Coordinates of C-alpha atoms in Angstrom, one line a residue:
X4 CA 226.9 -106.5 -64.7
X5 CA 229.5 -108.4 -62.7
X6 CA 231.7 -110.8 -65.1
X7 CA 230.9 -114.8 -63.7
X8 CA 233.6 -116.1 -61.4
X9 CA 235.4 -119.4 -61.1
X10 CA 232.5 -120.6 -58.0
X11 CA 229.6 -119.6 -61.1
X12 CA 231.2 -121.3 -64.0
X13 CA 231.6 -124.6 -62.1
X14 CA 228.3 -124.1 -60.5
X15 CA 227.0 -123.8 -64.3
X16 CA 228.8 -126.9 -65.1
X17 CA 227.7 -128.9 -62.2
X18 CA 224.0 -127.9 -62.9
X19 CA 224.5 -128.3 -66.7
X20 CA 225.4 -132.0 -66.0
X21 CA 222.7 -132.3 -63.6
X22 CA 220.4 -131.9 -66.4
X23 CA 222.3 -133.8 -68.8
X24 CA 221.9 -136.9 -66.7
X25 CA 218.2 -135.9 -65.8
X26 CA 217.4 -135.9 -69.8
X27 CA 219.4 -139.1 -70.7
X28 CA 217.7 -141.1 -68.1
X29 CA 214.1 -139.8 -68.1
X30 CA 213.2 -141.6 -70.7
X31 CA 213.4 -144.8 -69.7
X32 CA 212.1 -144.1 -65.8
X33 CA 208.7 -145.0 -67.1
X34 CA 207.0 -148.2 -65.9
X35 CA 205.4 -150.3 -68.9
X36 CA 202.5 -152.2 -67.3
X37 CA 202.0 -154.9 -70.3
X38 CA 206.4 -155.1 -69.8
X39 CA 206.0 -155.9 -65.6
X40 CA 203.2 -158.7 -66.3
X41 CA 205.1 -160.5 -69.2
X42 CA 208.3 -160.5 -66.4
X43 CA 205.9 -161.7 -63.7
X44 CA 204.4 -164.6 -65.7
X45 CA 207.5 -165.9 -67.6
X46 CA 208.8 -165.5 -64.1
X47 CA 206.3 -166.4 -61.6
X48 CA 204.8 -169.4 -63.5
X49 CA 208.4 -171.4 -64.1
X50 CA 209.2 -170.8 -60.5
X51 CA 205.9 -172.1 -59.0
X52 CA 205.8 -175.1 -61.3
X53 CA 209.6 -175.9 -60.4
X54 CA 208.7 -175.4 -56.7
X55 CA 206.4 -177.8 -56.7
X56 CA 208.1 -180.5 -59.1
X57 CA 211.5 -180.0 -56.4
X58 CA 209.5 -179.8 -52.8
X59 CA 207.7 -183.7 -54.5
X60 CA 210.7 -184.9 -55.8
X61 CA 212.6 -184.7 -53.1
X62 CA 209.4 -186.3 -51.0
X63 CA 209.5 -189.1 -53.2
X64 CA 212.6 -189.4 -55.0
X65 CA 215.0 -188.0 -52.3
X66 CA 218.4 -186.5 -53.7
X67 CA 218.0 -187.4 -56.9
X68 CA 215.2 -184.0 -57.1
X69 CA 217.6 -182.0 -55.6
X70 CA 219.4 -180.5 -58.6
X71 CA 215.7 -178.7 -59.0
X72 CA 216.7 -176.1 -56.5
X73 CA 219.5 -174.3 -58.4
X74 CA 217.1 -173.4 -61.5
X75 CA 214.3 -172.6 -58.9
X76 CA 216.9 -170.2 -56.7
X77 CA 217.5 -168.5 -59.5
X78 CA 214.6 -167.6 -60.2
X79 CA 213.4 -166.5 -56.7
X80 CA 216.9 -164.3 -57.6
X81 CA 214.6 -163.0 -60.1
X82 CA 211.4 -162.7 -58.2
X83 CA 213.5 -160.6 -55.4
X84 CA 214.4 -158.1 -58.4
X85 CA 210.8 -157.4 -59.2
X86 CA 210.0 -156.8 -55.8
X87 CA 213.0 -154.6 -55.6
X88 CA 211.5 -152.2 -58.3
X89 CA 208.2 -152.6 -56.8
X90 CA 209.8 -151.1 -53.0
X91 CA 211.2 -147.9 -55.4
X92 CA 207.5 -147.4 -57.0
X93 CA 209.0 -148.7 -60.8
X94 CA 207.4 -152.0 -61.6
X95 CA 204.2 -150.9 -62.1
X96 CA 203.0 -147.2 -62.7
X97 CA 200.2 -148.1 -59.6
X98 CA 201.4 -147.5 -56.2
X99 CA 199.1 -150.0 -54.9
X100 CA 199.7 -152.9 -57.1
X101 CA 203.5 -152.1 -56.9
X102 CA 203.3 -152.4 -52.7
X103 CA 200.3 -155.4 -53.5
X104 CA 203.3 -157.5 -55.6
X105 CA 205.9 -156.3 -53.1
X106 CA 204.2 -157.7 -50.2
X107 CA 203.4 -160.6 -51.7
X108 CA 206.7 -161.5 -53.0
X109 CA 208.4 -160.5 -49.5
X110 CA 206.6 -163.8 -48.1
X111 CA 208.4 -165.9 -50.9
X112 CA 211.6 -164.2 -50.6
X113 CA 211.5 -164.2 -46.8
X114 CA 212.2 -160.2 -46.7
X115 CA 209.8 -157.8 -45.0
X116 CA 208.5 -155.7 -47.7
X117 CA 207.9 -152.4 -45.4
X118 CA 210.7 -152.9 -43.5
X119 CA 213.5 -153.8 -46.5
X120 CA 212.3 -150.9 -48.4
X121 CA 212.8 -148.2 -45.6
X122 CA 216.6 -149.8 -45.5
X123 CA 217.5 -150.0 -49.0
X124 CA 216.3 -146.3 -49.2
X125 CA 219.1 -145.0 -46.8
X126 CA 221.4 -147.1 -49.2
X127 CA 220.6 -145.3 -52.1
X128 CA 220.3 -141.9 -50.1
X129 CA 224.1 -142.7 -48.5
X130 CA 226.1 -145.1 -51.1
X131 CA 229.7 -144.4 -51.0
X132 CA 229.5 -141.8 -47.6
X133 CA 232.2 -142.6 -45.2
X134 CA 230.2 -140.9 -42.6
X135 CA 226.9 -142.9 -42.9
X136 CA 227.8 -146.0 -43.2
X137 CA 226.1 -149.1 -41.6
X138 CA 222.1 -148.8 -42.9
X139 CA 221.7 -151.3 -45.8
X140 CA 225.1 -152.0 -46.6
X141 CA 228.0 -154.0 -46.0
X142 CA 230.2 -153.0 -43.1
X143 CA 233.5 -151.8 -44.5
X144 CA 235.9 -150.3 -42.4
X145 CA 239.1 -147.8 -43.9
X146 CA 242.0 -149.0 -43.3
X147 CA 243.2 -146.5 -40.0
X148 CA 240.5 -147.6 -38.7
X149 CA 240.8 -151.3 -39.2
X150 CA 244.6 -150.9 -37.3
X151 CA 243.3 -149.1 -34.7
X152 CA 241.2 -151.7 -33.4
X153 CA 242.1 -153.9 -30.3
X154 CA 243.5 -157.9 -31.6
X155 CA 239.5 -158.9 -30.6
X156 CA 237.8 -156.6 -32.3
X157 CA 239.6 -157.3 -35.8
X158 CA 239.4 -161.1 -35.5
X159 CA 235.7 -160.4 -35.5
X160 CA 235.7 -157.9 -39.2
X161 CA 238.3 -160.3 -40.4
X162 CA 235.4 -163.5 -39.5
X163 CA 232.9 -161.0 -41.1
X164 CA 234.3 -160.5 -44.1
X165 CA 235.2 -164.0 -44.6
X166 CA 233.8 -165.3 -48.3
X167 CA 232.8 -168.5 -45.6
X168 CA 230.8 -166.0 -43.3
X169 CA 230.0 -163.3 -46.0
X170 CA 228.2 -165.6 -48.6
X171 CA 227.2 -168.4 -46.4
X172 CA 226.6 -167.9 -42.8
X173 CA 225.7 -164.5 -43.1
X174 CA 222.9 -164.5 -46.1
X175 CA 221.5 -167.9 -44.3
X176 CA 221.4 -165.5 -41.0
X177 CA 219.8 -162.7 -42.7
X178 CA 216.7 -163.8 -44.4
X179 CA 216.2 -166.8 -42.2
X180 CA 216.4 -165.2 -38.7
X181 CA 216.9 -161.7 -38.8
X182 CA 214.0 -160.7 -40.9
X183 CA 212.1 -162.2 -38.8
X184 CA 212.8 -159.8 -35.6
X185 CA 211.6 -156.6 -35.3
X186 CA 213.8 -154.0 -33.3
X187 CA 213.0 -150.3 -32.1
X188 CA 210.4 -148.9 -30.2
X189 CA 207.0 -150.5 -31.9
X190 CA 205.5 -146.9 -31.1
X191 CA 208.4 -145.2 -32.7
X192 CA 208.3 -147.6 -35.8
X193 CA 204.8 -148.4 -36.2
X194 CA 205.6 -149.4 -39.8
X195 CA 208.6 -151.5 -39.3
X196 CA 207.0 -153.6 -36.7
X197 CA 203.6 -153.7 -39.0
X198 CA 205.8 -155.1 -42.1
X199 CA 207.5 -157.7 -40.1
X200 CA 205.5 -159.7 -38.1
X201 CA 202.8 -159.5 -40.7
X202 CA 205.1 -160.8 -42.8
X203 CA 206.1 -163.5 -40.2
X204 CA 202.5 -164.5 -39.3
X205 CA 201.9 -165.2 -43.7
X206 CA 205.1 -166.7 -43.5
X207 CA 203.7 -169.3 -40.8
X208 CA 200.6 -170.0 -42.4
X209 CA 202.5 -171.4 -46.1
X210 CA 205.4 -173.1 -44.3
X211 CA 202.3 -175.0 -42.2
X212 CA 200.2 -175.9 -45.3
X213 CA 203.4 -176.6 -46.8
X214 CA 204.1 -178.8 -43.9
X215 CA 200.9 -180.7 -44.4
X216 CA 200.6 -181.5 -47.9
X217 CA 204.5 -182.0 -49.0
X218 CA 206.1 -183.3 -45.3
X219 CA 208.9 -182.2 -43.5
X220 CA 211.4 -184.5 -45.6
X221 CA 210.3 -181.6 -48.6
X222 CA 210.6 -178.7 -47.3
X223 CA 214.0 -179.8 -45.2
X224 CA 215.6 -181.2 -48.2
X225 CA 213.8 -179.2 -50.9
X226 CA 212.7 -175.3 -49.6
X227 CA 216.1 -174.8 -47.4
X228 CA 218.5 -175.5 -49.8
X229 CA 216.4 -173.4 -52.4
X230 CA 216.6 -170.4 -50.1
X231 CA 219.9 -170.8 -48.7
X232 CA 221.3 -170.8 -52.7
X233 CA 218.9 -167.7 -53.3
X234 CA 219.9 -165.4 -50.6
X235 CA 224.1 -166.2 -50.9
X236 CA 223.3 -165.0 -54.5
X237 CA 221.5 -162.4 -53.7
X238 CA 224.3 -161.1 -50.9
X239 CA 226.9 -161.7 -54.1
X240 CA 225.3 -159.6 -56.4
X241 CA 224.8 -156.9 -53.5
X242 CA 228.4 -157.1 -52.9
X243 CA 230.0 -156.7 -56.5
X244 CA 228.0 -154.1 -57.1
X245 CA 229.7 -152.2 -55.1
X246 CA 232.4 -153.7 -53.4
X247 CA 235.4 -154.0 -56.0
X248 CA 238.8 -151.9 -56.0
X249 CA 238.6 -148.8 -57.5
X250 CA 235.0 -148.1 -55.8
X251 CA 233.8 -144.6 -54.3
X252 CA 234.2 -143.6 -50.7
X253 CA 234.2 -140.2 -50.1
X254 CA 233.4 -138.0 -46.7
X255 CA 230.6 -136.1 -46.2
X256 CA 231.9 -132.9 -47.3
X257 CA 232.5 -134.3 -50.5
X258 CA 230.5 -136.9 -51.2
X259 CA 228.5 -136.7 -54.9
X260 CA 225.6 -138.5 -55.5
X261 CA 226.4 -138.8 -59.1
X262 CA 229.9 -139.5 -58.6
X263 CA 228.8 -142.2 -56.1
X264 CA 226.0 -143.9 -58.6
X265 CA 228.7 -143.5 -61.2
X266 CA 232.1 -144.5 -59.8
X267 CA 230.7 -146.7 -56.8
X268 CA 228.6 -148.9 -58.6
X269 CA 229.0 -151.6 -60.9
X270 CA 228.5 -152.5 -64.2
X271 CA 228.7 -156.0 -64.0
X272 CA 229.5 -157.2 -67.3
X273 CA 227.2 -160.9 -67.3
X274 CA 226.4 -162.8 -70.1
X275 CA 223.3 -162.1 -72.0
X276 CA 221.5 -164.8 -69.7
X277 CA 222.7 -163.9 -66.4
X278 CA 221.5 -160.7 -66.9
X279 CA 218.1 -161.5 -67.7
X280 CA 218.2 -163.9 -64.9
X281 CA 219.7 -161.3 -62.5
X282 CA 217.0 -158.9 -63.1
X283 CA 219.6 -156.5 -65.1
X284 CA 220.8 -155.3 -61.7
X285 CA 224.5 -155.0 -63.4
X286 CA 223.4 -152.2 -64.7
X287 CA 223.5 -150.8 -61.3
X288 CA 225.3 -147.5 -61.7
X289 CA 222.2 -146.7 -63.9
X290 CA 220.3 -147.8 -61.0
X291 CA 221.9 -145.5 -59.0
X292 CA 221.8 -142.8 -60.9
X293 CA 217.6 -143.2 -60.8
X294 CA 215.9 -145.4 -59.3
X295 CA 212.9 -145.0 -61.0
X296 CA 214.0 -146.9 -64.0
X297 CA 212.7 -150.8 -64.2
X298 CA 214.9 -153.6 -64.8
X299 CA 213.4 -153.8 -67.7
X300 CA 214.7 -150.5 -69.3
X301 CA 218.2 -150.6 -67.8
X302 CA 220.1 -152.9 -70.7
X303 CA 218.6 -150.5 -73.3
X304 CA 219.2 -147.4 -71.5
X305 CA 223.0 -148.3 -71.5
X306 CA 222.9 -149.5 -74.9
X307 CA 221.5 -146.4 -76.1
X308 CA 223.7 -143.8 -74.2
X309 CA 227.4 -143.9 -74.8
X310 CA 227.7 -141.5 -71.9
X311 CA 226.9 -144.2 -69.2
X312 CA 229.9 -146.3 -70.6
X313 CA 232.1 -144.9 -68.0
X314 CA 230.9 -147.1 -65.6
X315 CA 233.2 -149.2 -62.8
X316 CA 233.3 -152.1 -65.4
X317 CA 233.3 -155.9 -63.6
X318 CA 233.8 -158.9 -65.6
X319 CA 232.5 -162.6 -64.0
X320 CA 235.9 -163.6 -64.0
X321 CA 237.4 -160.7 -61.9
X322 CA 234.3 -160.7 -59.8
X323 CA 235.6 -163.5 -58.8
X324 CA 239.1 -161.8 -56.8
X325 CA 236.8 -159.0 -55.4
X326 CA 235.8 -160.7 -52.1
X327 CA 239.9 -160.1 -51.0
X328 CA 239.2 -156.9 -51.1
X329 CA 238.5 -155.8 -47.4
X330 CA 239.3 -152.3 -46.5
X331 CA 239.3 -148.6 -47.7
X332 CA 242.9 -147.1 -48.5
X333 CA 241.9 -143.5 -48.2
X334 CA 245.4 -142.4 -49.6
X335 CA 245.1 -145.2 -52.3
X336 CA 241.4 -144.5 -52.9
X337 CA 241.1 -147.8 -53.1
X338 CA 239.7 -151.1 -51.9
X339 CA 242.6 -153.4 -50.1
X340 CA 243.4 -156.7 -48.5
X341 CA 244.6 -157.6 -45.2
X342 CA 247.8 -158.3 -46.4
X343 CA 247.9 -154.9 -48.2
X344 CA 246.8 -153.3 -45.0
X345 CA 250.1 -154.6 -43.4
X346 CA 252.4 -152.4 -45.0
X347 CA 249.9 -149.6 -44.7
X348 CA 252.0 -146.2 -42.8
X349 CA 249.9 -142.9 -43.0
X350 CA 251.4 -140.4 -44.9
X351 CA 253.8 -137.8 -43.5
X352 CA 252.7 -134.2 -42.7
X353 CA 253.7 -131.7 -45.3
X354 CA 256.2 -129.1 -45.0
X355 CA 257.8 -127.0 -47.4
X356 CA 261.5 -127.3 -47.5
X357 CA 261.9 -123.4 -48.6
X358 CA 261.7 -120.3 -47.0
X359 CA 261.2 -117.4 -49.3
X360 CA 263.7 -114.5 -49.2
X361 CA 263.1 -112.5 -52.1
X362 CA 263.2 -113.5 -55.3
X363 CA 265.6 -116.4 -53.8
X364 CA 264.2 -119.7 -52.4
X365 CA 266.7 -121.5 -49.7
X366 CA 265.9 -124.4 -47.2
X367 CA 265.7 -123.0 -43.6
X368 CA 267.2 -125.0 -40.6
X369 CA 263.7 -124.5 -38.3
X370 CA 261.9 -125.9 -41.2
X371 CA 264.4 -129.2 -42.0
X372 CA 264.0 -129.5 -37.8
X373 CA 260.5 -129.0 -37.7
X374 CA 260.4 -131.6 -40.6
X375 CA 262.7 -134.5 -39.1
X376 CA 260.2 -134.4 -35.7
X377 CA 257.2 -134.5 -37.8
X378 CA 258.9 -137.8 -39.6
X379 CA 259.8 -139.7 -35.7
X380 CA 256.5 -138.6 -34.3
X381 CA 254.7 -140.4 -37.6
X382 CA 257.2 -143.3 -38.1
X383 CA 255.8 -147.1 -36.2
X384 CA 257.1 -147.6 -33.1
X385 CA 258.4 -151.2 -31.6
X386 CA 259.2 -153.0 -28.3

């Protein structure tokens, strides 16, 4: 019998964690039907009712109703979460009523149902891959090749990544106008088109009766700034999750799921209330690490297992200094801003000073040459 190698005892290891995250988490990747209904009425019911009181006070009473759309964006927040689990098959243990609630909550959160959860399923499957970036996540360029950009081209990621653009213009954008669009061959992607317009057309049909019973004034003055505040939270919580400094980027050759899930997501230490709020999506290396776990079990699956302490921890304070935080440093491993990016010089090639002669080591004059060229071919170069 053939003693184990180096390859077979990491190999052992790797698979012996494998498992060990496989048992910690199965537990809790179990939908609890009487659990998903309790969320959806203490939920659902506040939000209608608030809905309703903001899109007529705002009819009647103008401004002074208007303070009713922060609790009722939060709460659409909410909503969004539950049809989140529903698009990974975890809100209910029924297929059908999880795609049933899905669909339904994709008109009220203006997000294709279909469509979003083809999108976010490429995030999950690519999180953290420098070489498939650019389904279902933020745009996040490394910092070569940020500088390697023409003067127009980074003008337009620095106008992106603006917190102005980012968490304003861009949300607005997003769930107002571009969910609305299908794009791709409709015979290619059936599905995608299906899940849009469908979407659109129901869409249509509540903003007209809306139209007709509450007025334009309402939904003008009440609805839009509802939605505007829900989707820039949203787009906040999507970006802290996993945009902060010491995040996970690695190439394809060595990316890790685990290590992505683990190190490239969050958790984003809110208050008690927040998180309930939130959905529990600061739990979102758990997330990560299985998708199949409702928001409902993630707080006590990390309260339970000391093992998924290790998480990227993220406080509501230092969220707060995360959005400077612009480009990959692939020697830094590390998220950076422009500013940082400034100073940024690749690292030297490197050459070993020694020739060996012997027992003896001594430096070598082709080597020190071959050295000093290496250094004026690498070093910035003005005029």
């Amino acid at each position: 019998m053939r003693s184990p190698t180096s390859t077979d005892q990491a190999s052992s290891t790797n698979d012996c964690a494998k498992r060990s995250w496989r048992d910690i988490i199965a537990p809790y990747a179990r939908p609890d039907t009487k659990r998903a209904v309790i969320q959806l009425l203490n939920t659902g019911l506040p939000f209608l009712v608030l809905v309703a009181a903001l899109l007529y006070g705002v009819g009647r009473y103008s401004w002074a109703a208007l303070p009713l759309a922060v609790p009722a964006a939060t709460l659409l927040v909410r909503l969004f979460m539950f049809q989140h689990d529903c698009g990974h098959g975890s809100f209910f243990k029924s297929r059908r009523a999880n795609d049933l609630l899905g669909r339904t909550l994709g008109v009220l959160t203006l997000t294709p149902y279909a469509f979003w959860r083809g999108s976010h399923a490429i995030h999950h499957a690519t999180s953290g891959n420098l070489d498939r970036r650019g389904v279902g996540d933020i745009t996040t360029l490394t910092v070569r090749e940020y500088l390697s950009l023409p003067a127009a081209r980074r003008l337009l990621y620095r106008l992106y990544r603006h917190p102005l653009v980012l968490f304003g213009i861009g949300p607005a954008y997003l769930f107002i106008i571009r969910h609305r669009i299908p794009t791709g061959n409709p015979l290619r992607h059936p599905q995608r088109w299906a899940s849009i317009l469908g979407t659109d057309a129901v869409i249509a049909v509540v903003m007209l009766l809306l139209l007709l019973t509450a007025g334009p004034r309402s939904l003008l003055l009440g609805y839009v700034p509802m939605i505007l505040l829900a989707s820039s939270t949203g787009v906040w919580l999507f970006y802290i999750q996993h945009q902060f400094e010491n995040t996970y980027w690695e190439a394809q050759a060595d990316w890790d799921f685990r290590a992505a899930a683990l190190q490239g997501s969050s958790f984003y230490d809110l208050p008690r209330f927040l998180h309930w709020l939130t959905g529990y999506i600061g739990f979102h290396h758990i997330h990560h690490l299985s998708s199949k776990v409702p928001n409902y079990h993630l707080r006590a699956c990390f309260e339970q297992n000391a093992a998924l302490w290790q998480a990227k921890r993220v406080t509501l304070l230092h969220s707060f200094t995360c959005p400077r935080l612009v480009l990959w440093n692939e020697e830094k491993r590390a998220l950076v801003s422009f500013r940082d990016a400034k100073s940024w010089r690749p690292n030297p090639p490197v050459l070993s000073f020694l020739s060996i002669a012997g027992d003896e080591a001594v430096p070598t004059v082709s080597v020190l040459l071959r050295l000093r060229t290496a250094q004026l071919s690498s070093a910035p170069r003005t005029g």
